[in-house]
Amino acid sequence: MAEPAQVKLQNGDDKPVIINQLSVGGARIQTTAPLKAGDSIELQFDHIEGQRQSVAARIVYSLKENPGYYFACGLCFLGLKPHETQWLASFIAAEQARRRTAAAEAAAQALEAGGSVHAAES
């Protein structure tokens, strides 16, 4: 997964991030901002229907990727209500289905073109 999003910091600033992994309990993000472990933030991203969604989170870790310009941060979601857990689970399931469909279509196109399935994955 590489979903663009943003975080709202405690001081009100918004910072762009990429969501690398997502579950109903938390996320792994990548950012150029040096976020601090222990801080509370709000993760904002577009849901499948294009609706903006927000979840409160605490930064569990923030590590500068080596070598690199980015920080990898682990988030733990805070206080999700049942309906928020449901839409998050729906978003994850739909994203997984979309990716499976795209991979199957790429494999089928590679086979039709006389290539191999592995060529479509490269």
JSON list of C-alpha atoms in Angstrom, two decimals, residues 3-9 12-19 29 41-47 51-57 75 77 87:
[
{"chain": "A", "resi": 3, "resn": "GLU", "atom": "CA", "xyz": [-1.76, 5.75, 0.02]},
{"chain": "A", "resi": 4, "resn": "PRO", "atom": "CA", "xyz": [-1.22, 9.53, 0.26]},
{"chain": "A", "resi": 5, "resn": "ALA", "atom": "CA", "xyz": [-2.57, 11.08, 3.45]},
{"chain": "A", "resi": 6, "resn": "GLN", "atom": "CA", "xyz": [-1.75, 13.75, 5.96]},
{"chain": "A", "resi": 7, "resn": "VAL", "atom": "CA", "xyz": [-1.35, 14.10, 9.68]},
{"chain": "A", "resi": 8, "resn": "LYS", "atom": "CA", "xyz": [-2.53, 16.96, 11.81]},
{"chain": "A", "resi": 9, "resn": "LEU", "atom": "CA", "xyz": [-0.02, 17.64, 14.56]},
{"chain": "A", "resi": 12, "resn": "GLY", "atom": "CA", "xyz": [-2.38, 22.32, 14.23]},
{"chain": "A", "resi": 13, "resn": "ASP", "atom": "CA", "xyz": [0.12, 21.93, 11.39]},
{"chain": "A", "resi": 14, "resn": "ASP", "atom": "CA", "xyz": [-0.71, 19.48, 8.59]},
{"chain": "A", "resi": 15, "resn": "LYS", "atom": "CA", "xyz": [2.09, 17.31, 7.18]},
{"chain": "A", "resi": 16, "resn": "PRO", "atom": "CA", "xyz": [1.88, 15.05, 4.11]},
{"chain": "A", "resi": 17, "resn": "VAL", "atom": "CA", "xyz": [2.51, 11.33, 4.68]},
{"chain": "A", "resi": 18, "resn": "ILE", "atom": "CA", "xyz": [2.29, 8.04, 2.82]},
{"chain": "A", "resi": 19, "resn": "ILE", "atom": "CA", "xyz": [0.43, 5.16, 4.47]},
{"chain": "A", "resi": 29, "resn": "ILE", "atom": "CA", "xyz": [3.46, 5.82, 7.67]},
{"chain": "A", "resi": 41, "resn": "ILE", "atom": "CA", "xyz": [-1.86, 13.17, 15.98]},
{"chain": "A", "resi": 42, "resn": "GLU", "atom": "CA", "xyz": [-4.83, 12.88, 13.65]},
{"chain": "A", "resi": 43, "resn": "LEU", "atom": "CA", "xyz": [-4.36, 10.74, 10.52]},
{"chain": "A", "resi": 44, "resn": "GLN", "atom": "CA", "xyz": [-6.49, 12.01, 7.62]},
{"chain": "A", "resi": 45, "resn": "PHE", "atom": "CA", "xyz": [-7.02, 10.16, 4.35]},
{"chain": "A", "resi": 46, "resn": "ASP", "atom": "CA", "xyz": [-9.58, 9.68, 1.59]},
{"chain": "A", "resi": 47, "resn": "HIS", "atom": "CA", "xyz": [-11.97, 6.76, 1.98]},
{"chain": "A", "resi": 51, "resn": "GLN", "atom": "CA", "xyz": [-14.80, 11.04, 1.63]},
{"chain": "A", "resi": 52, "resn": "ARG", "atom": "CA", "xyz": [-12.17, 12.46, 3.97]},
{"chain": "A", "resi": 53, "resn": "GLN", "atom": "CA", "xyz": [-11.73, 10.30, 7.08]},
{"chain": "A", "resi": 54, "resn": "SER", "atom": "CA", "xyz": [-9.80, 11.06, 10.26]},
{"chain": "A", "resi": 55, "resn": "VAL", "atom": "CA", "xyz": [-8.63, 8.88, 13.10]},
{"chain": "A", "resi": 56, "resn": "ALA", "atom": "CA", "xyz": [-6.86, 9.86, 16.30]},
{"chain": "A", "resi": 57, "resn": "ALA", "atom": "CA", "xyz": [-3.53, 8.11, 16.78]},
{"chain": "A", "resi": 75, "resn": "LEU", "atom": "CA", "xyz": [0.80, 4.61, 14.75]},
{"chain": "A", "resi": 77, "resn": "PHE", "atom": "CA", "xyz": [-5.26, 4.29, 16.68]},
{"chain": "A", "resi": 87, "resn": "TRP", "atom": "CA", "xyz": [-15.49, 1.69, 7.75]}
]
